[in-house]
Amino acid sequence: MSQAVLDGVRDLLPGIRERADEAERLRVVPEASIKELEEVGFFRLLQPKRFDGLEADPVDFYSAVRDIAGACASTGWVSSVVGVHPWQVALFPDEAQQAVWGADSTTRLSSSYAPTGKATVTDGGYTLSGKWSFSSGCDHCSWVLLGGLVFNADGNVIDFKTFMVPRENYTIVDVWHMVGLSGTGSNDIVVDEVFVPEAFTLSMSDTGRCLGPGQEQNTSDLYKLPFHSIFTGTITTPIIGMARGAYAEHVEMQQKRVRAAYLGEKASLDPFAAVRIARASSEIDAAWALLVNNIREEQAHVAKGEQIPLELRLRVRRDQVLGTQRAIDAIDSLFEASGGRALATGTYLQRAWRDAHAGRVHAANDPERALQMYGAHQFGHKVDPGMY
């Protein structure tokens, strides 16, 4: 079934690419693209089978995201972050899963995980308030997953949770005017004194230990993988896809390009240009290969019923942030060698250059923090389990 989705996604790529300018103009992914992706089953890839999902291999999900981003970076980004949320919803208590998918298994959720909201303990749940930024694709969703710190009656922080909130209980504030990933509609979410039942929350301390109440119903090994491995991969994968799209356009442009400043020399005959694309393609391939290999190693441990070693989980984060950097380095190299025509409005290359650097500033792509954790562990120091 996953292969049918991948084939269906590839059939959609020309249309998605044609709508890239529209996405940038509208500041949101066109509804037509979302509808097409829904119809081929993309948003069901990581969804539980009991709610009409596919419980697919996460590498298949990443492969589809990579291809979509290679056609339109904003569409790839939104597809990735919205498409991964069914994986986390599957970890919530069954009551929350039923509320989301029981009546409509096509329901989608956006998110904003930074704990910028405040939750206070009340009878049966929590009272949640706050403002969250960067909720990509929120206009296409009817629920949102929000990060928040939990305070007790004494005003002390006692937990960091994800809160699941339906559309009628939050406001979307249109603030998304950006030079990169401008088609993602990553607007603000505002919640004002909303009650969230206990069953509609998930503690990050549990997900940090690869646990969740929903594992009782959703027993697939898919839902036993680490949160930070699955979710950070959804941030790097679109950027790898952008690099692949930039590479394809660069090669095509250089095959046609004649360099007037060099007496009409064909750009494709420039040996330095050939070296540059060899280096760029290696960086892109390395980023992808390490991402896939690390997920495969984690899956192997889960399949054997083993706890995933901390070293491996930290290696996932190490290679994830460096994978983002490799992809951006490749884009930078290709962009600066593409000539003035690459600057033209409508070219994939200039948009990929802007979009990839916009994606680079996402918190999941903070290289120093991820690399410091890996290095500290190698030196035998204690690492905060909530960060991996």
One Martini backbone bead per residue (centre of mass of N, CA, C, O) as a GRO file, in nm:
protein
  388
    1MET     BB    1   0.055   0.063  -0.019
    2SER     BB    2   0.292   0.263  -0.007
    3GLN     BB    3   0.365   0.251  -0.308
    4ALA     BB    4   0.103   0.380  -0.409
    5VAL     BB    5   0.158   0.650  -0.277
    6LEU     BB    6   0.428   0.715  -0.409
    7ASP     BB    7   0.318   0.706  -0.697
    8GLY     BB    8   0.101   0.923  -0.656
    9VAL     BB    9   0.287   1.153  -0.580
   10ARG     BB   10   0.455   1.160  -0.844
   11ASP     BB   11   0.207   1.239  -1.022
   12LEU     BB   12   0.176   1.531  -0.866
   13LEU     BB   13   0.435   1.708  -0.908
   14PRO     BB   14   0.376   1.898  -1.148
   15GLY     BB   15   0.138   2.048  -1.008
   16ILE     BB   16   0.291   2.141  -0.757
   17ARG     BB   17   0.498   2.309  -0.912
   18GLU     BB   18   0.295   2.501  -1.056
   19ARG     BB   19   0.193   2.604  -0.749
   20ALA     BB   20   0.434   2.758  -0.613
   21ASP     BB   21   0.360   3.054  -0.673
   22GLU     BB   22   0.085   3.045  -0.533
   23ALA     BB   23   0.183   2.982  -0.251
   24GLU     BB   24   0.348   3.242  -0.220
   25ARG     BB   25   0.112   3.440  -0.269
   26LEU     BB   26  -0.089   3.313  -0.043
   27ARG     BB   27   0.077   3.184   0.210
   28VAL     BB   28  -0.032   2.896   0.107
   29VAL     BB   29  -0.131   2.599   0.045
   30PRO     BB   30  -0.304   2.478  -0.187
   31GLU     BB   31  -0.592   2.300  -0.178
   32ALA     BB   32  -0.532   2.112  -0.417
   33SER     BB   33  -0.281   1.975  -0.294
   34ILE     BB   34  -0.410   1.860  -0.039
   35LYS     BB   35  -0.627   1.693  -0.179
   36GLU     BB   36  -0.441   1.511  -0.345
   37LEU     BB   37  -0.282   1.392  -0.104
   38GLU     BB   38  -0.528   1.268   0.029
   39GLU     BB   39  -0.625   1.081  -0.209
   40VAL     BB   40  -0.339   0.909  -0.207
   41GLY     BB   41  -0.266   0.879   0.123
   42PHE     BB   42  -0.045   1.045   0.270
   43PHE     BB   43  -0.184   1.117   0.562
   44ARG     BB   44  -0.190   0.784   0.629
   45LEU     BB   45   0.092   0.659   0.671
   46LEU     BB   46   0.106   0.714   1.014
   47GLN     BB   47  -0.163   0.584   1.057
   48PRO     BB   48  -0.374   0.393   1.198
   49LYS     BB   49  -0.551   0.120   1.091
   50ARG     BB   50  -0.815   0.168   1.273
   51PHE     BB   51  -0.808   0.466   1.094
   52ASP     BB   52  -0.726   0.404   0.784
   53GLY     BB   53  -0.437   0.339   0.793
   54LEU     BB   54  -0.084   0.221   0.721
   55GLU     BB   55   0.163   0.194   0.897
   56ALA     BB   56   0.426   0.295   0.782
   57ASP     BB   57   0.722   0.341   0.681
   58PRO     BB   58   0.909   0.616   0.751
   59VAL     BB   59   1.074   0.612   0.485
   60ASP     BB   60   0.830   0.647   0.302
   61PHE     BB   61   0.749   0.917   0.411
   62TYR     BB   62   1.016   1.065   0.350
   63SER     BB   63   1.014   1.013   0.046
   64ALA     BB   64   0.761   1.177  -0.016
   65VAL     BB   65   0.859   1.445   0.099
   66ARG     BB   66   1.108   1.480  -0.076
   67ASP     BB   67   0.951   1.494  -0.346
   68ILE     BB   68   0.769   1.734  -0.282
   69ALA     BB   69   1.001   1.940  -0.216
   70GLY     BB   70   1.121   1.915  -0.513
   71ALA     BB   71   0.866   2.091  -0.618
   72CYS     BB   72   0.772   2.218  -0.320
   73ALA     BB   73   0.872   2.336  -0.027
   74SER     BB   74   0.610   2.418   0.121
   75THR     BB   75   0.459   2.153   0.067
   76GLY     BB   76   0.668   1.969   0.200
   77TRP     BB   77   0.660   2.091   0.481
   78VAL     BB   78   0.358   2.054   0.543
   79SER     BB   79   0.343   1.753   0.486
   80SER     BB   80   0.537   1.672   0.709
   81VAL     BB   81   0.414   1.809   0.973
   82VAL     BB   82   0.124   1.695   0.926
   83GLY     BB   83   0.194   1.388   0.857
   84VAL     BB   84   0.321   1.319   1.153
   85HIS     BB   85   0.086   1.350   1.368
   86PRO     BB   86  -0.044   1.065   1.372
   87TRP     BB   87   0.183   0.940   1.535
   88GLN     BB   88   0.120   1.095   1.802
   89VAL     BB   89  -0.182   1.037   1.835
   90ALA     BB   90  -0.129   0.726   1.879
   91LEU     BB   91  -0.023   0.796   2.191
   92PHE     BB   92  -0.279   0.865   2.285
   93PRO     BB   93  -0.549   0.831   2.419
   94ASP     BB   94  -0.829   0.690   2.291
   95GLU     BB   95  -1.021   0.930   2.328
   96ALA     BB   96  -0.857   1.120   2.141
   97GLN     BB   97  -0.858   0.951   1.885
   98GLN     BB   98  -1.167   0.943   1.854
   99ALA     BB   99  -1.207   1.253   1.831
  100VAL     BB  100  -1.046   1.279   1.564
  101TRP     BB  101  -1.132   0.984   1.389
  102GLY     BB  102  -1.415   0.854   1.442
  103ALA     BB  103  -1.579   1.039   1.219
  104ASP     BB  104  -1.287   1.133   1.071
  105SER     BB  105  -0.999   1.005   0.911
  106THR     BB  106  -0.909   1.302   0.769
  107THR     BB  107  -0.805   1.437   1.000
  108ARG     BB  108  -0.614   1.730   1.086
  109LEU     BB  109  -0.292   1.849   1.220
  110SER     BB  110  -0.126   2.082   1.392
  111SER     BB  111   0.158   2.283   1.532
  112SER     BB  112   0.326   2.386   1.860
  113TYR     BB  113   0.588   2.295   2.085
  114ALA     BB  114   0.656   2.528   2.222
  115PRO     BB  115   0.637   2.630   2.572
  116THR     BB  116   0.426   2.912   2.553
  117GLY     BB  117   0.234   2.780   2.742
  118LYS     BB  118  -0.020   2.765   3.009
  119ALA     BB  119  -0.083   2.517   3.265
  120THR     BB  120  -0.346   2.430   3.488
  121VAL     BB  121  -0.462   2.252   3.737
  122THR     BB  122  -0.763   2.065   3.712
  123ASP     BB  123  -1.052   1.912   3.707
  124GLY     BB  124  -0.965   1.659   3.473
  125GLY     BB  125  -0.719   1.875   3.403
  126TYR     BB  126  -0.677   2.180   3.206
  127THR     BB  127  -0.572   2.519   3.184
  128LEU     BB  128  -0.531   2.693   2.873
  129SER     BB  129  -0.272   2.934   2.772
  130GLY     BB  130  -0.174   3.124   2.472
  131LYS     BB  131   0.105   3.168   2.236
  132TRP     BB  132   0.174   3.041   1.907
  133SER     BB  133   0.417   2.963   1.670
  134PHE     BB  134   0.455   2.809   1.365
  135SER     BB  135   0.175   2.673   1.230
  136SER     BB  136   0.191   2.468   0.996
  137GLY     BB  137  -0.103   2.431   0.810
  138CYS     BB  138  -0.353   2.533   0.987
  139ASP     BB  139  -0.574   2.588   0.756
  140HIS     BB  140  -0.589   2.249   0.710
  141CYS     BB  141  -0.697   2.231   1.014
  142SER     BB  142  -0.893   2.102   1.324
  143TRP     BB  143  -0.626   2.072   1.489
  144VAL     BB  144  -0.396   2.105   1.780
  145LEU     BB  145  -0.052   2.093   1.886
  146LEU     BB  146   0.059   2.189   2.220
  147GLY     BB  147   0.294   2.341   2.408
  148GLY     BB  148   0.327   2.300   2.777
  149LEU     BB  149   0.334   2.416   3.094
  150VAL     BB  150   0.292   2.279   3.418
  151PHE     BB  151   0.100   2.403   3.692
  152ASN     BB  152   0.055   2.439   4.011
  153ALA     BB  153  -0.082   2.596   4.285
  154ASP     BB  154   0.227   2.710   4.354
  155GLY     BB  155   0.372   2.770   4.062
  156ASN     BB  156   0.494   2.498   3.969
  157VAL     BB  157   0.672   2.300   3.766
  158ILE     BB  158   0.560   1.951   3.658
  159ASP     BB  159   0.540   1.980   3.332
  160PHE     BB  160   0.559   1.864   2.981
  161LYS     BB  161   0.315   1.917   2.729
  162THR     BB  162   0.076   1.792   2.505
  163PHE     BB  163  -0.197   1.966   2.347
  164MET     BB  164  -0.529   1.892   2.245
  165VAL     BB  165  -0.703   2.109   2.009
  166PRO     BB  166  -0.981   2.235   1.888
  167ARG     BB  167  -1.086   2.474   1.665
  168GLU     BB  168  -1.302   2.616   1.863
  169ASN     BB  169  -1.040   2.680   2.084
  170TYR     BB  170  -0.899   2.857   1.851
  171THR     BB  171  -0.680   3.107   1.708
  172ILE     BB  172  -0.593   3.247   1.398
  173VAL     BB  173  -0.301   3.439   1.318
  174ASP     BB  174  -0.209   3.650   1.057
  175VAL     BB  175   0.171   3.663   1.018
  176TRP     BB  176   0.276   3.539   0.732
  177HIS     BB  177   0.573   3.728   0.635
  178MET     BB  178   0.808   3.579   0.420
  179VAL     BB  179   1.110   3.485   0.240
  180GLY     BB  180   1.058   3.192   0.357
  181LEU     BB  181   0.827   2.963   0.343
  182SER     BB  182   0.566   3.138   0.248
  183GLY     BB  183   0.356   2.878   0.186
  184THR     BB  184   0.291   2.759   0.498
  185GLY     BB  185   0.112   2.915   0.704
  186SER     BB  186   0.281   2.998   0.986
  187ASN     BB  187   0.087   3.066   1.225
  188ASP     BB  188  -0.083   3.175   1.491
  189ILE     BB  189  -0.178   3.060   1.822
  190VAL     BB  190  -0.478   3.109   2.027
  191VAL     BB  191  -0.536   3.067   2.384
  192ASP     BB  192  -0.828   3.106   2.619
  193GLU     BB  193  -0.914   2.943   2.873
  194VAL     BB  194  -0.888   2.618   2.820
  195PHE     BB  195  -1.018   2.307   2.845
  196VAL     BB  196  -0.815   2.007   2.907
  197PRO     BB  197  -0.822   1.696   2.909
  198GLU     BB  198  -0.621   1.449   3.009
  199ALA     BB  199  -0.662   1.267   2.741
  200PHE     BB  200  -0.543   1.542   2.572
  201THR     BB  201  -0.257   1.444   2.680
  202LEU     BB  202   0.118   1.453   2.664
  203SER     BB  203   0.407   1.350   2.796
  204MET     BB  204   0.744   1.412   2.736
  205SER     BB  205   0.855   1.198   2.931
  206ASP     BB  206   0.728   0.962   2.777
  207THR     BB  207   0.831   1.009   2.486
  208GLY     BB  208   1.135   0.997   2.578
  209ARG     BB  209   1.059   0.669   2.647
  210CYS     BB  210   0.868   0.545   2.428
  211LEU     BB  211   0.580   0.643   2.539
  212GLY     BB  212   0.215   0.557   2.539
  213PRO     BB  213  -0.115   0.490   2.575
  214GLY     BB  214  -0.169   0.408   2.264
  215GLN     BB  215  -0.006   0.134   2.261
  216GLU     BB  216  -0.246  -0.049   2.341
  217GLN     BB  217  -0.380  -0.021   2.048
  218ASN     BB  218  -0.093   0.056   1.907
  219THR     BB  219   0.139  -0.211   1.838
  220SER     BB  220   0.328  -0.104   1.655
  221ASP     BB  221   0.661  -0.034   1.603
  222LEU     BB  222   0.627   0.254   1.506
  223TYR     BB  223   0.527   0.353   1.817
  224LYS     BB  224   0.846   0.292   1.944
  225LEU     BB  225   0.973   0.535   1.853
  226PRO     BB  226   1.134   0.821   1.871
  227PHE     BB  227   1.026   1.133   1.867
  228HIS     BB  228   1.300   1.288   1.788
  229SER     BB  229   1.347   1.118   1.535
  230ILE     BB  230   1.087   1.160   1.373
  231PHE     BB  231   1.055   1.478   1.388
  232THR     BB  232   1.335   1.578   1.286
  233GLY     BB  233   1.310   1.435   1.011
  234THR     BB  234   1.073   1.632   0.912
  235ILE     BB  235   1.283   1.876   0.877
  236THR     BB  236   1.514   1.762   0.693
  237THR     BB  237   1.379   1.629   0.446
  238PRO     BB  238   1.282   1.882   0.287
  239ILE     BB  239   1.574   1.992   0.247
  240ILE     BB  240   1.670   1.759   0.079
  241GLY     BB  241   1.457   1.802  -0.139
  242MET     BB  242   1.553   2.083  -0.221
  243ALA     BB  243   1.833   1.991  -0.314
  244ARG     BB  244   1.734   1.804  -0.538
  245GLY     BB  245   1.583   2.022  -0.697
  246ALA     BB  246   1.827   2.209  -0.737
  247TYR     BB  247   2.005   2.009  -0.885
  248ALA     BB  248   1.824   1.951  -1.128
  249GLU     BB  249   1.811   2.245  -1.230
  250HIS     BB  250   2.111   2.303  -1.257
  251VAL     BB  251   2.180   2.089  -1.465
  252GLU     BB  252   1.983   2.189  -1.680
  253MET     BB  253   2.095   2.479  -1.706
  254GLN     BB  254   2.398   2.404  -1.778
  255GLN     BB  255   2.332   2.252  -2.047
  256LYS     BB  256   2.226   2.546  -2.176
  257ARG     BB  257   2.461   2.717  -2.096
  258VAL     BB  258   2.617   3.030  -2.190
  259ARG     BB  259   2.928   3.197  -2.136
  260ALA     BB  260   2.994   3.514  -2.222
  261ALA     BB  261   3.252   3.582  -2.038
  262TYR     BB  262   3.376   3.295  -2.190
  263LEU     BB  263   3.338   3.293  -2.504
  264GLY     BB  264   3.088   3.082  -2.517
  265GLU     BB  265   3.099   2.878  -2.304
  266LYS     BB  266   3.007   2.579  -2.194
  267ALA     BB  267   2.917   2.495  -1.883
  268SER     BB  268   2.941   2.175  -1.914
  269LEU     BB  269   3.271   2.210  -1.981
  270ASP     BB  270   3.330   2.284  -1.696
  271PRO     BB  271   3.525   2.133  -1.461
  272PHE     BB  272   3.426   2.288  -1.206
  273ALA     BB  273   3.125   2.221  -1.243
  274ALA     BB  274   3.158   1.916  -1.216
  275VAL     BB  275   3.273   1.917  -0.929
  276ARG     BB  276   3.039   2.059  -0.789
  277ILE     BB  277   2.817   1.842  -0.845
  278ALA     BB  278   2.962   1.613  -0.705
  279ARG     BB  279   2.965   1.735  -0.422
  280ALA     BB  280   2.664   1.792  -0.391
  281SER     BB  281   2.558   1.501  -0.433
  282SER     BB  282   2.709   1.380  -0.190
  283GLU     BB  283   2.573   1.546   0.032
  284ILE     BB  284   2.286   1.456  -0.026
  285ASP     BB  285   2.330   1.148  -0.002
  286ALA     BB  286   2.440   1.152   0.288
  287ALA     BB  287   2.197   1.268   0.431
  288TRP     BB  288   2.003   1.038   0.350
  289ALA     BB  289   2.159   0.782   0.437
  290LEU     BB  290   2.174   0.849   0.741
  291LEU     BB  291   1.878   0.871   0.801
  292VAL     BB  292   1.801   0.583   0.714
  293ASN     BB  293   2.004   0.416   0.879
  294ASN     BB  294   1.913   0.508   1.163
  295ILE     BB  295   1.623   0.410   1.148
  296ARG     BB  296   1.691   0.115   1.093
  297GLU     BB  297   1.836   0.066   1.364
  298GLU     BB  298   1.596   0.127   1.544
  299GLN     BB  299   1.407  -0.086   1.426
  300ALA     BB  300   1.579  -0.333   1.504
  301HIS     BB  301   1.548  -0.301   1.809
  302VAL     BB  302   1.239  -0.310   1.823
  303ALA     BB  303   1.201  -0.592   1.687
  304LYS     BB  304   1.370  -0.723   1.946
  305GLY     BB  305   1.282  -0.564   2.216
  306GLU     BB  306   1.477  -0.325   2.239
  307GLN     BB  307   1.654  -0.080   2.357
  308ILE     BB  308   1.750   0.219   2.255
  309PRO     BB  309   2.036   0.352   2.232
  310LEU     BB  310   2.160   0.650   2.317
  311GLU     BB  311   2.376   0.678   2.099
  312LEU     BB  312   2.177   0.651   1.863
  313ARG     BB  313   1.988   0.887   1.929
  314LEU     BB  314   2.219   1.096   1.908
  315ARG     BB  315   2.299   1.027   1.615
  316VAL     BB  316   2.043   1.115   1.484
  317ARG     BB  317   2.080   1.415   1.562
  318ARG     BB  318   2.352   1.463   1.438
  319ASP     BB  319   2.269   1.381   1.137
  320GLN     BB  320   2.034   1.573   1.109
  321VAL     BB  321   2.176   1.852   1.133
  322LEU     BB  322   2.396   1.777   0.916
  323GLY     BB  323   2.196   1.724   0.689
  324THR     BB  324   2.098   2.009   0.663
  325GLN     BB  325   2.378   2.133   0.605
  326ARG     BB  326   2.444   1.974   0.352
  327ALA     BB  327   2.205   2.069   0.183
  328ILE     BB  328   2.271   2.373   0.199
  329ASP     BB  329   2.554   2.361   0.082
  330ALA     BB  330   2.460   2.258  -0.191
  331ILE     BB  331   2.279   2.494  -0.267
  332ASP     BB  332   2.488   2.717  -0.249
  333SER     BB  333   2.680   2.606  -0.464
  334LEU     BB  334   2.473   2.602  -0.699
  335PHE     BB  335   2.375   2.895  -0.693
  336GLU     BB  336   2.661   3.040  -0.736
  337ALA     BB  337   2.686   2.864  -1.029
  338SER     BB  338   2.415   2.960  -1.211
  339GLY     BB  339   2.368   3.245  -1.241
  340GLY     BB  340   2.146   3.503  -1.309
  341ARG     BB  341   1.892   3.324  -1.394
  342ALA     BB  342   1.839   3.207  -1.102
  343LEU     BB  343   1.692   3.485  -1.001
  344ALA     BB  344   1.438   3.428  -1.124
  345THR     BB  345   1.122   3.432  -1.121
  346GLY     BB  346   1.024   3.081  -1.077
  347THR     BB  347   1.261   2.950  -0.982
  348TYR     BB  348   1.365   2.697  -0.786
  349LEU     BB  349   1.647   2.782  -0.680
  350GLN     BB  350   1.581   3.052  -0.532
  351ARG     BB  351   1.367   2.927  -0.348
  352ALA     BB  352   1.542   2.710  -0.215
  353TRP     BB  353   1.740   2.903  -0.088
  354ARG     BB  354   1.530   3.042   0.095
  355ASP     BB  355   1.385   2.793   0.222
  356ALA     BB  356   1.628   2.648   0.353
  357HIS     BB  357   1.708   2.885   0.541
  358ALA     BB  358   1.440   2.887   0.687
  359GLY     BB  359   1.458   2.589   0.793
  360ARG     BB  360   1.724   2.624   0.959
  361VAL     BB  361   1.577   2.790   1.210
  362HIS     BB  362   1.480   2.556   1.330
  363ALA     BB  363   1.510   2.401   1.630
  364ALA     BB  364   1.596   2.115   1.507
  365ASN     BB  365   1.859   2.281   1.360
  366ASP     BB  366   2.041   2.295   1.614
  367PRO     BB  367   2.364   2.207   1.612
  368GLU     BB  368   2.506   2.260   1.883
  369ARG     BB  369   2.313   2.105   2.069
  370ALA     BB  370   2.325   1.825   1.936
  371LEU     BB  371   2.637   1.797   1.936
  372GLN     BB  372   2.682   1.832   2.238
  373MET     BB  373   2.531   1.582   2.329
  374TYR     BB  374   2.708   1.378   2.186
  375GLY     BB  375   2.983   1.463   2.307
  376ALA     BB  376   2.909   1.436   2.607
  377HIS     BB  377   2.852   1.133   2.595
  378GLN     BB  378   3.136   1.047   2.502
  379PHE     BB  379   3.255   1.176   2.783
  380GLY     BB  380   3.031   1.077   3.014
  381HIS     BB  381   2.793   1.259   3.024
  382LYS     BB  382   2.503   1.388   3.110
  383VAL     BB  383   2.183   1.367   2.946
  384ASP     BB  384   1.901   1.512   2.854
  385PRO     BB  385   1.622   1.323   2.779
  386GLY     BB  386   1.435   1.560   2.655
  387MET     BB  387   1.644   1.608   2.387
  388TYR     BB  388   1.604   1.300   2.228
   0.00000   0.00000   0.00000
